[in-house]
mmCIF file of C-alpha atoms and ligand atoms in Angstrom:
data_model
loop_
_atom_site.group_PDB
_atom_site.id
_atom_site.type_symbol
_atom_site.label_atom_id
_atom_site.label_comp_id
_atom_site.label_asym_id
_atom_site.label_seq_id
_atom_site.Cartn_x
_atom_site.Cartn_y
_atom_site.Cartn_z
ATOM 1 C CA UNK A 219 -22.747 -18.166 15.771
ATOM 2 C CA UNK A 220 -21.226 -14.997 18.011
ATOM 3 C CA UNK A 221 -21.289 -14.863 21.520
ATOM 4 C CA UNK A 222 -19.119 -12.365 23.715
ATOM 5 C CA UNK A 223 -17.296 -15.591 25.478
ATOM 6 C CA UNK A 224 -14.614 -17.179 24.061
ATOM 7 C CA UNK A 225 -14.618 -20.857 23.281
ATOM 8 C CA UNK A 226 -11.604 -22.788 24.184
ATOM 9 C CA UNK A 227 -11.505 -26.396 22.947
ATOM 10 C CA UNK A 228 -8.502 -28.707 24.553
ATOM 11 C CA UNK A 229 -7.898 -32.437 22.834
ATOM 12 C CA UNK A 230 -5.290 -34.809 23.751
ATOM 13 C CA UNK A 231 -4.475 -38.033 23.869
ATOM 14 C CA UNK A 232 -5.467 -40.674 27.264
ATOM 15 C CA UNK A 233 -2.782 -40.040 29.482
ATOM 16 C CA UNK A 234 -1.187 -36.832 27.870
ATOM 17 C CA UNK A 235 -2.002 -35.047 31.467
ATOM 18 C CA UNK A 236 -4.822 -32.829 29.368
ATOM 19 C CA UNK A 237 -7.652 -33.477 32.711
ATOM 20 C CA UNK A 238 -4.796 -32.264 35.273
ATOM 21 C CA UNK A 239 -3.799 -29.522 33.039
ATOM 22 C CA UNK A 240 -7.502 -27.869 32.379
ATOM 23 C CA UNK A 241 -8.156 -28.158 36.290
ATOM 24 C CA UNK A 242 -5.392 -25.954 37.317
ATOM 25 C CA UNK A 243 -5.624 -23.706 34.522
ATOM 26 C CA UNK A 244 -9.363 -23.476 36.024
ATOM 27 C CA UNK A 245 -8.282 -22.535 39.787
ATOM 28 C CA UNK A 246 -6.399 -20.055 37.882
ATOM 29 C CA UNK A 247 -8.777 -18.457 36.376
ATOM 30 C CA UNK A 248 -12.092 -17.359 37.872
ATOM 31 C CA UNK A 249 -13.589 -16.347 34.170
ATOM 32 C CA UNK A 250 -13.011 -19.790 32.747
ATOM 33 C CA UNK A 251 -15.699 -22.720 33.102
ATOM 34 C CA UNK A 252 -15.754 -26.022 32.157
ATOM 35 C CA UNK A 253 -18.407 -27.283 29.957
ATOM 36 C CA UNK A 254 -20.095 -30.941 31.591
ATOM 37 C CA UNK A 255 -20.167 -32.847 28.624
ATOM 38 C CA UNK A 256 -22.911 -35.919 28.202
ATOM 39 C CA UNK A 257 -22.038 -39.052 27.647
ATOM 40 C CA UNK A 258 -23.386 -42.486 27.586
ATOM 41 C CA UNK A 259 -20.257 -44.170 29.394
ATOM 42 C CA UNK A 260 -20.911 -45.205 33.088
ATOM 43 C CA UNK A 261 -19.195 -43.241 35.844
ATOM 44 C CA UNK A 262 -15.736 -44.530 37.187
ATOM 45 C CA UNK A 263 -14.224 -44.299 40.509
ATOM 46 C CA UNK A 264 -15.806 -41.138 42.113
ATOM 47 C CA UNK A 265 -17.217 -39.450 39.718
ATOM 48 C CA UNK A 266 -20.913 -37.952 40.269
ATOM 49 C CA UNK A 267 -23.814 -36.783 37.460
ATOM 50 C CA UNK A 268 -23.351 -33.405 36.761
ATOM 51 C CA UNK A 269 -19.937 -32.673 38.112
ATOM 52 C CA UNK A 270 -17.189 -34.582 35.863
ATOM 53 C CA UNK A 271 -20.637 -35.309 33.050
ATOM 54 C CA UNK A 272 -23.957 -36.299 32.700
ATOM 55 C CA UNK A 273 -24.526 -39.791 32.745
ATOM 56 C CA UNK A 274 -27.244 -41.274 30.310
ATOM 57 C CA UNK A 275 -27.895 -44.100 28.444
ATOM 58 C CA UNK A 276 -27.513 -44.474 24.748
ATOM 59 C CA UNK A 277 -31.028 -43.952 24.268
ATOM 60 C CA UNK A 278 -31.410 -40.831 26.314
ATOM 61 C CA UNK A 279 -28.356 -39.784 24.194
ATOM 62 C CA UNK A 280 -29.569 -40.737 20.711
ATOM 63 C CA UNK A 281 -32.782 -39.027 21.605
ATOM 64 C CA UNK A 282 -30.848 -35.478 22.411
ATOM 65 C CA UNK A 283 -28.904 -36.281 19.016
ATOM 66 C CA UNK A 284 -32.420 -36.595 17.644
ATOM 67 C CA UNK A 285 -33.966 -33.517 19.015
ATOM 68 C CA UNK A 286 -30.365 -31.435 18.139
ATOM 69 C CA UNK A 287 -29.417 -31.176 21.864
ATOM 70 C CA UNK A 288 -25.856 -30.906 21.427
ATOM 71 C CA UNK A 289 -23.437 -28.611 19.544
ATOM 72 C CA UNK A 290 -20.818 -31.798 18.901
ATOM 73 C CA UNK A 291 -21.208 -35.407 19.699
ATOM 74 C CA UNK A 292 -19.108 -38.376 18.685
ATOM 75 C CA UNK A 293 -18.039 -41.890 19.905
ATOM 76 C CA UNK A 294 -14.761 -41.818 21.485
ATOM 77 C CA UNK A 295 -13.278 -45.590 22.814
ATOM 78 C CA UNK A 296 -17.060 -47.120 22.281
ATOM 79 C CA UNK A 297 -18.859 -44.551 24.106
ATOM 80 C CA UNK A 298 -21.074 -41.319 22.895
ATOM 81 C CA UNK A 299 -19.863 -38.374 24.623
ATOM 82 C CA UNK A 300 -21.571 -34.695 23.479
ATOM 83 C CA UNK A 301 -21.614 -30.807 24.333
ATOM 84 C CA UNK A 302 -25.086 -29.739 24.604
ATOM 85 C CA UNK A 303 -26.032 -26.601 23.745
ATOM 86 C CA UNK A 304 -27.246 -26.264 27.409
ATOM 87 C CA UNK A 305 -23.808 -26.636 28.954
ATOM 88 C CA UNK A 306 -22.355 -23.691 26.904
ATOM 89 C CA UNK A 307 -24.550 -21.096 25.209
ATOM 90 C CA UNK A 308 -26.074 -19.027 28.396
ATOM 91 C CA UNK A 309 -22.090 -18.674 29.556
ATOM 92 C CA UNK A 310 -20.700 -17.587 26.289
ATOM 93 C CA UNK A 311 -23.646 -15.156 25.561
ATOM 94 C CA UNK A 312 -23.406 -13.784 29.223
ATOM 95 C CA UNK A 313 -19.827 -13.006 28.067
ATOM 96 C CA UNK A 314 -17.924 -15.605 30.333
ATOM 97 C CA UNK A 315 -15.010 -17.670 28.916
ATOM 98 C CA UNK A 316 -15.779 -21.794 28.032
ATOM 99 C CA UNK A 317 -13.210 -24.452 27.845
ATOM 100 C CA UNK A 318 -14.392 -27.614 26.372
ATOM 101 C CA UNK A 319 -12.355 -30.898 27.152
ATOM 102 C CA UNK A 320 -13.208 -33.445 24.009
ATOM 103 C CA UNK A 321 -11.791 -35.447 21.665
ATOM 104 C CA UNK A 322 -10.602 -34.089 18.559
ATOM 105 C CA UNK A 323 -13.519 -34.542 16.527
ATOM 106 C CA UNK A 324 -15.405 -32.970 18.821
ATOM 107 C CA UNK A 325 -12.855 -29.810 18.469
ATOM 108 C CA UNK A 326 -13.106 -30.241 14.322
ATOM 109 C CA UNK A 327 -16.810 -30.057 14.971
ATOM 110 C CA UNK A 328 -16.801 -27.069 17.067
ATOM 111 C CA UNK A 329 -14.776 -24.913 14.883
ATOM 112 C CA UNK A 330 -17.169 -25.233 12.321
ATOM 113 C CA UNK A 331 -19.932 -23.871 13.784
ATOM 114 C CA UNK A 332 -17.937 -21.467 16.070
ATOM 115 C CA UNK A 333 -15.096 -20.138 14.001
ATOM 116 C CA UNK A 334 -13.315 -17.953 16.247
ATOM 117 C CA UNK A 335 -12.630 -21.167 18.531
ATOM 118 C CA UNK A 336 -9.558 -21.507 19.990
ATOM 119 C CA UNK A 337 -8.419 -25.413 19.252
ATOM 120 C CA UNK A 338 -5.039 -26.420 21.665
ATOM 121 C CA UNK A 339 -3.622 -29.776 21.164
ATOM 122 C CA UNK A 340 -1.610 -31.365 24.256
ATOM 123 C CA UNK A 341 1.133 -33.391 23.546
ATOM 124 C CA UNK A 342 3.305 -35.713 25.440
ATOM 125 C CA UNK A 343 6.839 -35.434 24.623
ATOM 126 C CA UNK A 344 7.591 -38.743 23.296
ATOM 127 C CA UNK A 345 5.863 -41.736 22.961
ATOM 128 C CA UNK A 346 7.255 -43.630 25.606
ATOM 129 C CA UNK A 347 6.542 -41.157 28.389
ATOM 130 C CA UNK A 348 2.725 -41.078 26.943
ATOM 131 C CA UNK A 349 3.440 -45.530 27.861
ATOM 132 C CA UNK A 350 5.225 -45.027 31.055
ATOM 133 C CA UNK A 351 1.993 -42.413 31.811
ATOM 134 C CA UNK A 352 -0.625 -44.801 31.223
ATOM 135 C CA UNK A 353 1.399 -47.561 33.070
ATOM 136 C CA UNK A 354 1.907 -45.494 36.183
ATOM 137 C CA UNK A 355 -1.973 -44.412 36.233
ATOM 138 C CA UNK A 356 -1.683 -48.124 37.569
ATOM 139 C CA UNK A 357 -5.994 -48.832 35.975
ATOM 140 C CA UNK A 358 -5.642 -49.852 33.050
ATOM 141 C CA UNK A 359 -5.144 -53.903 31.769
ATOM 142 C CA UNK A 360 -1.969 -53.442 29.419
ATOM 143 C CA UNK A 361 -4.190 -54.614 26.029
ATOM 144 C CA UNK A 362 -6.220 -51.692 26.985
ATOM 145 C CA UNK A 363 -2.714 -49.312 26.665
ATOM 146 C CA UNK A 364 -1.622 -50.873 23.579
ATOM 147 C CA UNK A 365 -5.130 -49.368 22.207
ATOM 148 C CA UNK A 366 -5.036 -46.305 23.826
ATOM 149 C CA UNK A 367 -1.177 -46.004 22.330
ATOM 150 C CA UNK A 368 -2.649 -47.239 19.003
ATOM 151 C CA UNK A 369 -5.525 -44.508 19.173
ATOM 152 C CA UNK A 370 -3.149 -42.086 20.386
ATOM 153 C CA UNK A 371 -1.238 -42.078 17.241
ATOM 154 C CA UNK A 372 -4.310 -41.064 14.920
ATOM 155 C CA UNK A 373 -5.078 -38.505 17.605
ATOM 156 C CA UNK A 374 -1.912 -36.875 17.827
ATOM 157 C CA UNK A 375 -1.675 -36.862 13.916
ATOM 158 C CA UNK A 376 -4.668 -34.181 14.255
ATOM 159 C CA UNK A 377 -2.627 -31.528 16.098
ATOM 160 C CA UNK A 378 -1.603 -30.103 13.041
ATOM 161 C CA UNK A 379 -5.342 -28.772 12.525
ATOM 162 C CA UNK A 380 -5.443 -26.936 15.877
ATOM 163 C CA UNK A 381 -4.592 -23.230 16.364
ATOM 164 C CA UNK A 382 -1.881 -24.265 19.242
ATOM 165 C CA UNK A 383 0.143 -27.148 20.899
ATOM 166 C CA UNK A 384 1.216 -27.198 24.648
ATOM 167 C CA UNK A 385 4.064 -29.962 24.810
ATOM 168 C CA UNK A 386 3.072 -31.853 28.440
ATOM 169 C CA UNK A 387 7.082 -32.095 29.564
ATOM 170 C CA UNK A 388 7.058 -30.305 32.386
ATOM 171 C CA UNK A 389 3.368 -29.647 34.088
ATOM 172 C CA UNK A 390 3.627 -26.166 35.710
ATOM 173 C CA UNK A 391 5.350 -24.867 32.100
ATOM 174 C CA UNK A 392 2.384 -26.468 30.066
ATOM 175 C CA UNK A 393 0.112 -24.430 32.768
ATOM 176 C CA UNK A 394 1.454 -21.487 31.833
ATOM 177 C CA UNK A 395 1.568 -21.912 28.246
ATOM 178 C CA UNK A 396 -2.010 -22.785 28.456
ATOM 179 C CA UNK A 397 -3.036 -19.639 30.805
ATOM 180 C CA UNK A 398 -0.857 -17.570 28.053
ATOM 181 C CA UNK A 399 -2.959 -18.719 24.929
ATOM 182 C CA UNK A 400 -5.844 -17.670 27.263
ATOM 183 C CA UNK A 401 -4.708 -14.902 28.065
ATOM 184 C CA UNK A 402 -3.735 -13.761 24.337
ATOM 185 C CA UNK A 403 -7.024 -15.014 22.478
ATOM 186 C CA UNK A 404 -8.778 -12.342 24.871
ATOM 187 C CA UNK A 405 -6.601 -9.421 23.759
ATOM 188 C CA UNK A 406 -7.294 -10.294 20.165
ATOM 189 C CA UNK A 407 -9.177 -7.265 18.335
ATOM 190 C CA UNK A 408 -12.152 -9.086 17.233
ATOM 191 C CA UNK A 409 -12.955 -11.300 21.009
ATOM 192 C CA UNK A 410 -12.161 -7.344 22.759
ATOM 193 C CA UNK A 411 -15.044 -6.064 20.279
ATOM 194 C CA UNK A 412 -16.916 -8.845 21.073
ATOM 195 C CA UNK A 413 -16.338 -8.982 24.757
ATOM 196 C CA UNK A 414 -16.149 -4.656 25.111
ATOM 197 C CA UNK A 415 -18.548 -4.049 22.722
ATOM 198 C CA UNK A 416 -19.623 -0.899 24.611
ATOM 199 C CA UNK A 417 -16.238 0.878 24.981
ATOM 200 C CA UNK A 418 -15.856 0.109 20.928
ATOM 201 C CA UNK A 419 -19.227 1.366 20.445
ATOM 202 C CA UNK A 420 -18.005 4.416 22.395
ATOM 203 C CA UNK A 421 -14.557 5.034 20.237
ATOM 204 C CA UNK A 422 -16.645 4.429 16.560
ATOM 205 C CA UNK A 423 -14.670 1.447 16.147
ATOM 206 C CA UNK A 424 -16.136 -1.113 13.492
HETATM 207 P P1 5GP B 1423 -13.186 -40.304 29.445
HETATM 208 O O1 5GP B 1423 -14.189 -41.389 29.257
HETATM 209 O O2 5GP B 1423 -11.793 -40.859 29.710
HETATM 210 O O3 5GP B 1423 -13.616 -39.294 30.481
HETATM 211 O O4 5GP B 1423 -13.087 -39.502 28.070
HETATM 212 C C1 5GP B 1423 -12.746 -40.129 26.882
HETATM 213 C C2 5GP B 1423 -12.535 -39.086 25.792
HETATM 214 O O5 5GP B 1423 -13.774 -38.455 25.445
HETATM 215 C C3 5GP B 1423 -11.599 -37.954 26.202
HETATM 216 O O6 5GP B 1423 -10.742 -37.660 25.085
HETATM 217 C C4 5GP B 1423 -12.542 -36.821 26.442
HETATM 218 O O7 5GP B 1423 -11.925 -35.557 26.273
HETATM 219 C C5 5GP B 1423 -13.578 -37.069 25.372
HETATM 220 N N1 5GP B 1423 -14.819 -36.309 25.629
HETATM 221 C C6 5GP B 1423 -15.351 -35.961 26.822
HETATM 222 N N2 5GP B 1423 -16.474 -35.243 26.653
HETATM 223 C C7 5GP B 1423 -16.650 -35.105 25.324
HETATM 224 C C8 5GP B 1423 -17.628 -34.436 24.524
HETATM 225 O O8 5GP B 1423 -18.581 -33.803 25.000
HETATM 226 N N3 5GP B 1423 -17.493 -34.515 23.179
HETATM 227 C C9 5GP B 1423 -16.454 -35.212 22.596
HETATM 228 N N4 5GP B 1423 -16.386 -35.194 21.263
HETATM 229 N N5 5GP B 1423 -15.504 -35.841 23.313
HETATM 230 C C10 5GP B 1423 -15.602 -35.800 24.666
#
């Protein structure tokens, strides 16, 4: 599948700062949108339907598996969580730029069916700062961060199929490794042609 957009897809582990990091990179960036993901979890804290996702239940979700409503879907921590095809396809074929926040099967998913993806991996930089991160987010029952460490280590052991990894050390430095990926996946020569395909058109170039 081809659309003019480009398709950004950030993973990470819980608590390697990847929610913080997408938003600024997104106040940054006026051509960038998030895709609302589905997903069968219930809302926490403040969150509202149709601003951090769409909240359904399993069955409303199994039925959009069903009817092929979504692009990716998989279980992440005992929840379903999917990218419709809703969320993203008028954006990318109206030539604006999508970042999807997702696990990293999601991300294996998407690059699949959309090639020219751009996968980034965030990192913490150690293991015991990803810890002392999940401790200070000051929610979470510590047998629920051993998991989350446990899952974090198959997680991070995927980085090495994405096309980039921002190490989370120092915030505003990951931002701007993060808006400089951006900024370089849109000066490639095939997203230009696909983005510009009038001025190529215009200069006979394939
Ligand atoms: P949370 O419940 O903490 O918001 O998210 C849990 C995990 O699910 C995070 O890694 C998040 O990025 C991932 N996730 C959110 N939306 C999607 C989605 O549409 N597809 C997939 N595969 N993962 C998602």
């Amino acid at each position: 599948m081809e659309y003019p957009g480009n398709l950004f897809v950030v993973a990470a582990p819980s608590g390697a700062g990847k929610s913080s990091l997408v938003k600024a990179l997104l106040e940054l960036d006026s051509k960038l949108d998030v895709s609302i993901s589905h997903t069968s979890r219930a809302p926490r804290g403040q969150e509202q339907n149709g601003r951090e996702y769409w909240f359904i239940t399993a069955d409303e979700f199994r039925a959009k598996v069903a009817h092929g409503d979504f692009f990716e879907w998989a279980e992440v921590h005992g929840n379903l969580y999917g990218t419709s095809r809703a969320a993203i396809e008028a954006r990318m074929a109206h030539g604006d730029d999508v970042v999807l926040e997702i696990d990293f099967q999601g991300a294996l998913q998407i690059k699949q069916l959309f090639p020219y993806a751009v996968l980034i991996f965030i990192l913490p930089p150690s293991w015991d700062e990803l810890k002392q991160r999940l401790n200070r987010r000051g929610d979470t029952e510590p047998a629920v961060i051993e998991t989350r460490m446990a899952n974090a280590r198959v997680e991070v052991a995927q980085a090495q199929n994405f096309d980039f990894v921002v190490v989370n050390a120092v915030f505003d430095t990951a931002v701007f490794d993060l808006k400089s990926i951006v900024h370089a996946q849109r000066l490639k020569y095939a997203a230009q042609r696909r983005n510009r395909s009038a001025v190529f058109r215009a200069l006979d170039l394939p």
